[in-house]
PDB file of C-alpha atoms in Angstrom:
ATOM      1  CA  MET A  13    -117.240  73.706   0.661  1.00 51.00           C
ATOM      2  CA  LYS A  14    -116.253  77.086   1.524  1.00 58.00           C
ATOM      3  CA  THR A  15    -118.902  80.011   3.158  1.00 54.00           C
ATOM      4  CA  HIS A  16    -118.276  83.082   2.130  1.00 57.00           C
ATOM      5  CA  PRO A  17    -117.533  85.341   5.193  1.00 55.00           C
ATOM      6  CA  LEU A  18    -120.405  87.446   4.893  1.00 52.00           C
ATOM      7  CA  ARG A  19    -123.083  84.920   4.736  1.00 61.00           C
ATOM      8  CA  ARG A  20    -120.897  83.317   8.276  1.00 60.00           C
ATOM      9  CA  GLY A  21    -121.193  86.733  10.080  1.00 60.00           C
ATOM     10  CA  GLY A  22    -124.951  87.114   8.928  1.00 59.00           C
ATOM     11  CA  LEU A  23    -125.873  83.771  10.570  1.00 58.00           C
ATOM     12  CA  ILE A  24    -123.567  84.930  13.278  1.00 65.00           C
ATOM     13  CA  ALA A  25    -125.432  88.124  13.601  1.00 61.00           C
ATOM     14  CA  LEU A  26    -129.023  86.323  13.046  1.00 60.00           C
ATOM     15  CA  LEU A  27    -128.082  83.743  16.042  1.00 59.00           C
ATOM     16  CA  ALA A  28    -127.076  86.574  18.215  1.00 59.00           C
ATOM     17  CA  CYS A  29    -130.592  88.257  17.659  1.00 55.00           C
ATOM     18  CA  LEU A  30    -132.200  85.213  18.365  1.00 59.00           C
ATOM     19  CA  PHE A  31    -130.535  84.547  21.335  1.00 60.00           C
ATOM     20  CA  PHE A  32    -130.848  87.828  22.809  1.00 56.00           C
ATOM     21  CA  ALA A  33    -134.581  88.492  21.933  1.00 53.00           C
ATOM     22  CA  PRO A  34    -135.890  86.587  24.851  1.00 51.00           C
ATOM     23  CA  LEU A  35    -133.798  88.194  27.269  1.00 45.00           C
ATOM     24  CA  VAL A  36    -134.869  91.550  25.627  1.00 42.00           C
ATOM     25  CA  ALA A  37    -138.593  90.934  26.303  1.00 41.00           C
ATOM     26  CA  LEU A  38    -138.397  89.469  29.657  1.00 35.00           C
ATOM     27  CA  ALA A  39    -136.693  92.521  30.716  1.00 36.00           C
ATOM     28  CA  VAL A  40    -139.629  94.635  29.713  1.00 40.00           C
ATOM     29  CA  ASP A  41    -142.476  92.532  31.124  1.00 53.00           C
ATOM     30  CA  ASP A  42    -142.827  91.566  34.640  1.00 64.00           C
ATOM     31  CA  PRO A  43    -145.906  89.491  34.886  1.00 66.00           C
ATOM     32  CA  SER A  44    -146.509  90.401  38.723  1.00 68.00           C
ATOM     33  CA  GLU A  45    -146.564  94.306  37.531  1.00 74.00           C
ATOM     34  CA  MET A  46    -149.455  93.226  34.983  1.00 80.00           C
ATOM     35  CA  LEU A  47    -153.100  93.798  35.687  1.00 80.00           C
ATOM     36  CA  PRO A  48    -155.671  91.206  35.570  1.00 79.00           C
ATOM     37  CA  ASP A  49    -158.035  92.128  33.015  1.00 78.00           C
ATOM     38  CA  PRO A  50    -156.719  92.335  30.019  1.00 82.00           C
ATOM     39  CA  ALA A  51    -158.607  95.623  28.983  1.00 86.00           C
ATOM     40  CA  GLN A  52    -157.542  97.855  31.582  1.00 85.00           C
ATOM     41  CA  GLU A  53    -153.776  96.318  31.203  1.00 88.00           C
ATOM     42  CA  GLN A  54    -153.825  97.433  27.222  1.00 89.00           C
ATOM     43  CA  ARG A  55    -154.873 100.948  28.687  1.00 88.00           C
ATOM     44  CA  ALA A  56    -152.256 101.303  30.836  1.00 88.00           C
ATOM     45  CA  GLU A  57    -149.398 100.085  28.593  1.00 89.00           C
ATOM     46  CA  ALA A  58    -151.098 102.528  25.752  1.00 90.00           C
ATOM     47  CA  ILE A  59    -150.595 105.373  28.571  1.00 91.00           C
ATOM     48  CA  GLY A  60    -147.340 104.176  29.681  1.00 89.00           C
ATOM     49  CA  ALA A  61    -146.505 103.843  25.949  1.00 90.00           C
ATOM     50  CA  GLN A  62    -146.590 108.025  25.859  1.00 89.00           C
ATOM     51  CA  LEU A  63    -144.523 108.915  29.189  1.00 91.00           C
ATOM     52  CA  ARG A  64    -140.936 109.183  29.281  1.00 89.00           C
ATOM     53  CA  CYS A  65    -138.385 107.306  31.385  1.00 88.00           C
ATOM     54  CA  LEU A  66    -136.659 110.176  33.648  1.00 85.00           C
ATOM     55  CA  VAL A  67    -133.958 108.154  33.945  1.00 87.00           C
ATOM     56  CA  CYS A  68    -133.624 106.774  30.041  1.00 82.00           C
ATOM     57  CA  GLN A  69    -134.742 109.843  29.157  1.00 73.00           C
ATOM     58  CA  ASN A  70    -135.388 108.585  25.442  1.00 83.00           C
ATOM     59  CA  GLU A  71    -137.461 105.701  26.333  1.00 89.00           C
ATOM     60  CA  SER A  72    -141.069 105.472  27.519  1.00 89.00           C
ATOM     61  CA  ILE A  73    -141.662 103.855  31.144  1.00 89.00           C
ATOM     62  CA  GLU A  74    -143.010 100.549  29.369  1.00 88.00           C
ATOM     63  CA  ASP A  75    -139.920 100.132  27.713  1.00 86.00           C
ATOM     64  CA  SER A  76    -137.510 100.877  30.198  1.00 85.00           C
ATOM     65  CA  SER A  77    -136.351  98.690  32.851  1.00 84.00           C
ATOM     66  CA  ALA A  78    -134.769 101.590  35.432  1.00 87.00           C
ATOM     67  CA  ASP A  79    -136.940 101.550  38.781  1.00 87.00           C
ATOM     68  CA  LEU A  80    -138.277 104.687  38.340  1.00 88.00           C
ATOM     69  CA  ALA A  81    -139.903 103.483  35.312  1.00 88.00           C
ATOM     70  CA  ARG A  82    -141.381 100.331  37.047  1.00 89.00           C
ATOM     71  CA  ASP A  83    -142.666 103.232  39.860  1.00 90.00           C
ATOM     72  CA  LEU A  84    -144.380 104.844  37.028  1.00 91.00           C
ATOM     73  CA  ARG A  85    -146.199 101.970  35.355  1.00 91.00           C
ATOM     74  CA  HIS A  86    -147.007 100.403  38.897  1.00 91.00           C
ATOM     75  CA  VAL A  87    -149.202 104.407  39.081  1.00 92.00           C
ATOM     76  CA  VAL A  88    -150.298 104.453  35.864  1.00 93.00           C
ATOM     77  CA  ARG A  89    -151.997 100.927  36.768  1.00 92.00           C
ATOM     78  CA  GLU A  90    -153.477 102.039  39.865  1.00 91.00           C
ATOM     79  CA  HIS A  91    -155.222 104.768  38.326  1.00 93.00           C
ATOM     80  CA  VAL A  92    -156.580 102.444  35.328  1.00 92.00           C
ATOM     81  CA  THR A  93    -157.877 100.237  38.308  1.00 90.00           C
ATOM     82  CA  LYS A  94    -159.430 103.463  40.243  1.00 91.00           C
ATOM     83  CA  GLY A  95    -161.314 104.132  36.246  1.00 90.00           C
ATOM     84  CA  GLU A  96    -159.829 107.367  35.784  1.00 90.00           C
ATOM     85  CA  SER A  97    -159.798 108.445  32.067  1.00 92.00           C
ATOM     86  CA  ASN A  98    -156.376 108.132  29.923  1.00 91.00           C
ATOM     87  CA  GLN A  99    -157.085 111.931  29.962  1.00 92.00           C
ATOM     88  CA  GLN A 100    -157.063 112.276  33.987  1.00 93.00           C
ATOM     89  CA  ILE A 101    -154.098 110.108  34.412  1.00 92.00           C
ATOM     90  CA  MET A 102    -152.253 112.158  31.740  1.00 93.00           C
ATOM     91  CA  ASP A 103    -153.209 115.075  33.647  1.00 93.00           C
ATOM     92  CA  TRP A 104    -151.933 113.787  36.789  1.00 93.00           C
ATOM     93  CA  MET A 105    -148.674 112.746  35.614  1.00 92.00           C
ATOM     94  CA  VAL A 106    -148.230 116.182  33.558  1.00 92.00           C
ATOM     95  CA  ASN A 107    -149.192 118.166  37.157  1.00 93.00           C
ATOM     96  CA  ARG A 108    -146.747 116.085  38.801  1.00 92.00           C
ATOM     97  CA  TYR A 109    -143.879 115.855  36.302  1.00 89.00           C
ATOM     98  CA  GLY A 110    -144.196 118.699  33.809  1.00 88.00           C
ATOM     99  CA  ASN A 111    -144.775 118.216  29.695  1.00 86.00           C
ATOM    100  CA  PHE A 112    -141.047 116.901  30.286  1.00 86.00           C
ATOM    101  CA  ILE A 113    -142.704 113.522  30.838  1.00 89.00           C
ATOM    102  CA  ARG A 114    -144.683 113.407  27.692  1.00 90.00           C
ATOM    103  CA  LEU A 115    -142.514 111.527  24.806  1.00 87.00           C
ATOM    104  CA  LYS A 116    -144.459 114.082  22.621  1.00 87.00           C
ATOM    105  CA  PRO A 117    -145.368 117.247  24.465  1.00 83.00           C
ATOM    106  CA  PRO A 118    -147.812 119.355  22.985  1.00 84.00           C
ATOM    107  CA  PHE A 119    -147.571 122.220  20.841  1.00 86.00           C
ATOM    108  CA  THR A 120    -147.482 125.551  23.053  1.00 86.00           C
ATOM    109  CA  ILE A 121    -145.491 128.703  22.816  1.00 89.00           C
ATOM    110  CA  GLY A 122    -142.260 127.470  25.368  1.00 84.00           C
ATOM    111  CA  THR A 123    -142.059 124.543  22.067  1.00 83.00           C
ATOM    112  CA  LEU A 124    -142.409 127.274  19.373  1.00 88.00           C
ATOM    113  CA  LEU A 125    -139.848 129.088  20.873  1.00 87.00           C
ATOM    114  CA  LEU A 126    -137.612 126.000  21.814  1.00 85.00           C
ATOM    115  CA  TRP A 127    -137.620 125.189  17.880  1.00 87.00           C
ATOM    116  CA  VAL A 128    -137.491 128.427  16.193  1.00 92.00           C
ATOM    117  CA  MET A 129    -134.517 129.920  18.819  1.00 94.00           C
ATOM    118  CA  PRO A 130    -131.453 128.406  16.938  1.00 94.00           C
ATOM    119  CA  LEU A 131    -133.147 129.845  13.526  1.00 94.00           C
ATOM    120  CA  LEU A 132    -133.719 133.205  15.291  1.00 94.00           C
ATOM    121  CA  ALA A 133    -130.041 133.030  16.569  1.00 96.00           C
ATOM    122  CA  LEU A 134    -128.642 132.152  13.166  1.00 96.00           C
ATOM    123  CA  CYS A 135    -130.396 134.954  11.633  1.00 96.00           C
ATOM    124  CA  ILE A 136    -129.490 137.844  13.923  1.00 96.00           C
ATOM    125  CA  GLY A 137    -125.679 135.944  13.838  1.00 96.00           C
ATOM    126  CA  ILE A 138    -125.785 136.654  10.059  1.00 96.00           C
ATOM    127  CA  GLY A 139    -127.483 140.225  10.599  1.00 94.00           C
ATOM    128  CA  ILE A 140    -124.911 141.385  12.576  1.00 94.00           C
ATOM    129  CA  ALA A 141    -122.479 140.296  10.445  1.00 93.00           C
ATOM    130  CA  TRP A 142    -123.815 141.688   7.224  1.00 92.00           C
ATOM    131  CA  TRP A 143    -124.310 144.603   9.039  1.00 90.00           C
ATOM    132  CA  THR A 144    -120.821 144.819  10.864  1.00 87.00           C
ATOM    133  CA  PHE A 145    -118.805 144.247   6.779  1.00 87.00           C
ATOM    134  CA  ARG A 146    -121.522 146.339   4.882  1.00 85.00           C
ATOM    135  CA  ARG A 147    -120.812 149.662   7.423  1.00 79.00           C
ATOM    136  CA  PRO A 148    -118.705 152.016   5.391  1.00 79.00           C
ATOM    137  CA  ARG A 149    -115.378 152.533   6.652  1.00 79.00           C
ATOM    138  CA  ALA A 150    -113.537 155.008   8.124  1.00 80.00           C
ATOM    139  CA  PRO A 151    -111.758 156.851   5.010  1.00 83.00           C
ATOM    140  CA  THR A 152    -107.972 156.386   5.521  1.00 86.00           C
ATOM    141  CA  PRO A 153    -106.379 159.869   5.651  1.00 87.00           C
ATOM    142  CA  PRO A 154    -104.258 161.465   2.953  1.00 89.00           C
ATOM    143  CA  PRO A 155    -100.481 160.702   2.641  1.00 91.00           C
ATOM    144  CA  LEU A 156     -98.419 163.273   4.861  1.00 90.00           C
ATOM    145  CA  SER A 157     -97.056 166.385   2.367  1.00 93.00           C
ATOM    146  CA  ASP A 158     -93.485 167.618   2.186  1.00 93.00           C
ATOM    147  CA  GLU A 159     -93.983 169.831   4.689  1.00 93.00           C
ATOM    148  CA  GLU A 160     -95.871 167.941   7.513  1.00 92.00           C
ATOM    149  CA  ARG A 161     -92.961 165.199   7.106  1.00 91.00           C
ATOM    150  CA  ARG A 162     -90.154 167.674   7.568  1.00 91.00           C
ATOM    151  CA  ARG A 163     -92.481 169.198  10.902  1.00 91.00           C
ATOM    152  CA  LEU A 164     -93.091 165.535  11.964  1.00 90.00           C
ATOM    153  CA  SER A 165     -89.609 164.627  11.895  1.00 90.00           C
ATOM    154  CA  ASP A 166     -88.222 168.354  13.700  1.00 88.00           C
ATOM    155  CA  LEU A 167     -90.692 167.252  16.296  1.00 89.00           C
ATOM    156  CA  THR A 168     -90.094 163.813  16.958  1.00 89.00           C
ATOM    157  CA  GLU A 169     -85.950 164.399  16.666  1.00 83.00           C
ATOM    158  CA  THR A 170     -84.006 163.697  19.843  1.00 70.00           C
ATOM    159  CA  ARG A 171     -81.649 166.619  21.290  1.00 60.00           C
TER     160      ARG A 171
END
């Protein structure tokens, strides 16, 4: 019995996913990083999921395996064990690293400008193009009369 090539490819892809999934999970959770109290660990993970890895930039510190992300996870867990609130920990991180550390930064005038500037630049460009093409052109001078052509010919004649 002959198997269809797509079925065979799907089976290979499934086996590859099953093989590599445990490796990805091992890179994410290091048991030595985890807090002994499950409630505190869950809080630390929730906070870490909101913080951007400054190396990877599009991953949270909980998902990243970078050294800096590991250090930031450790800092978050230290603050959690001290009994600080989630807001205090986020404020500490933002004061230290700026709003860039947040995966979802708050809506401010700066973020509004960041989103509006490309649209504003496009509108300004369209306005300049419209104004340039709509502006009246200088009228073309009328053709030279016979008298003017004769005079021009006399002036440009080489002697």
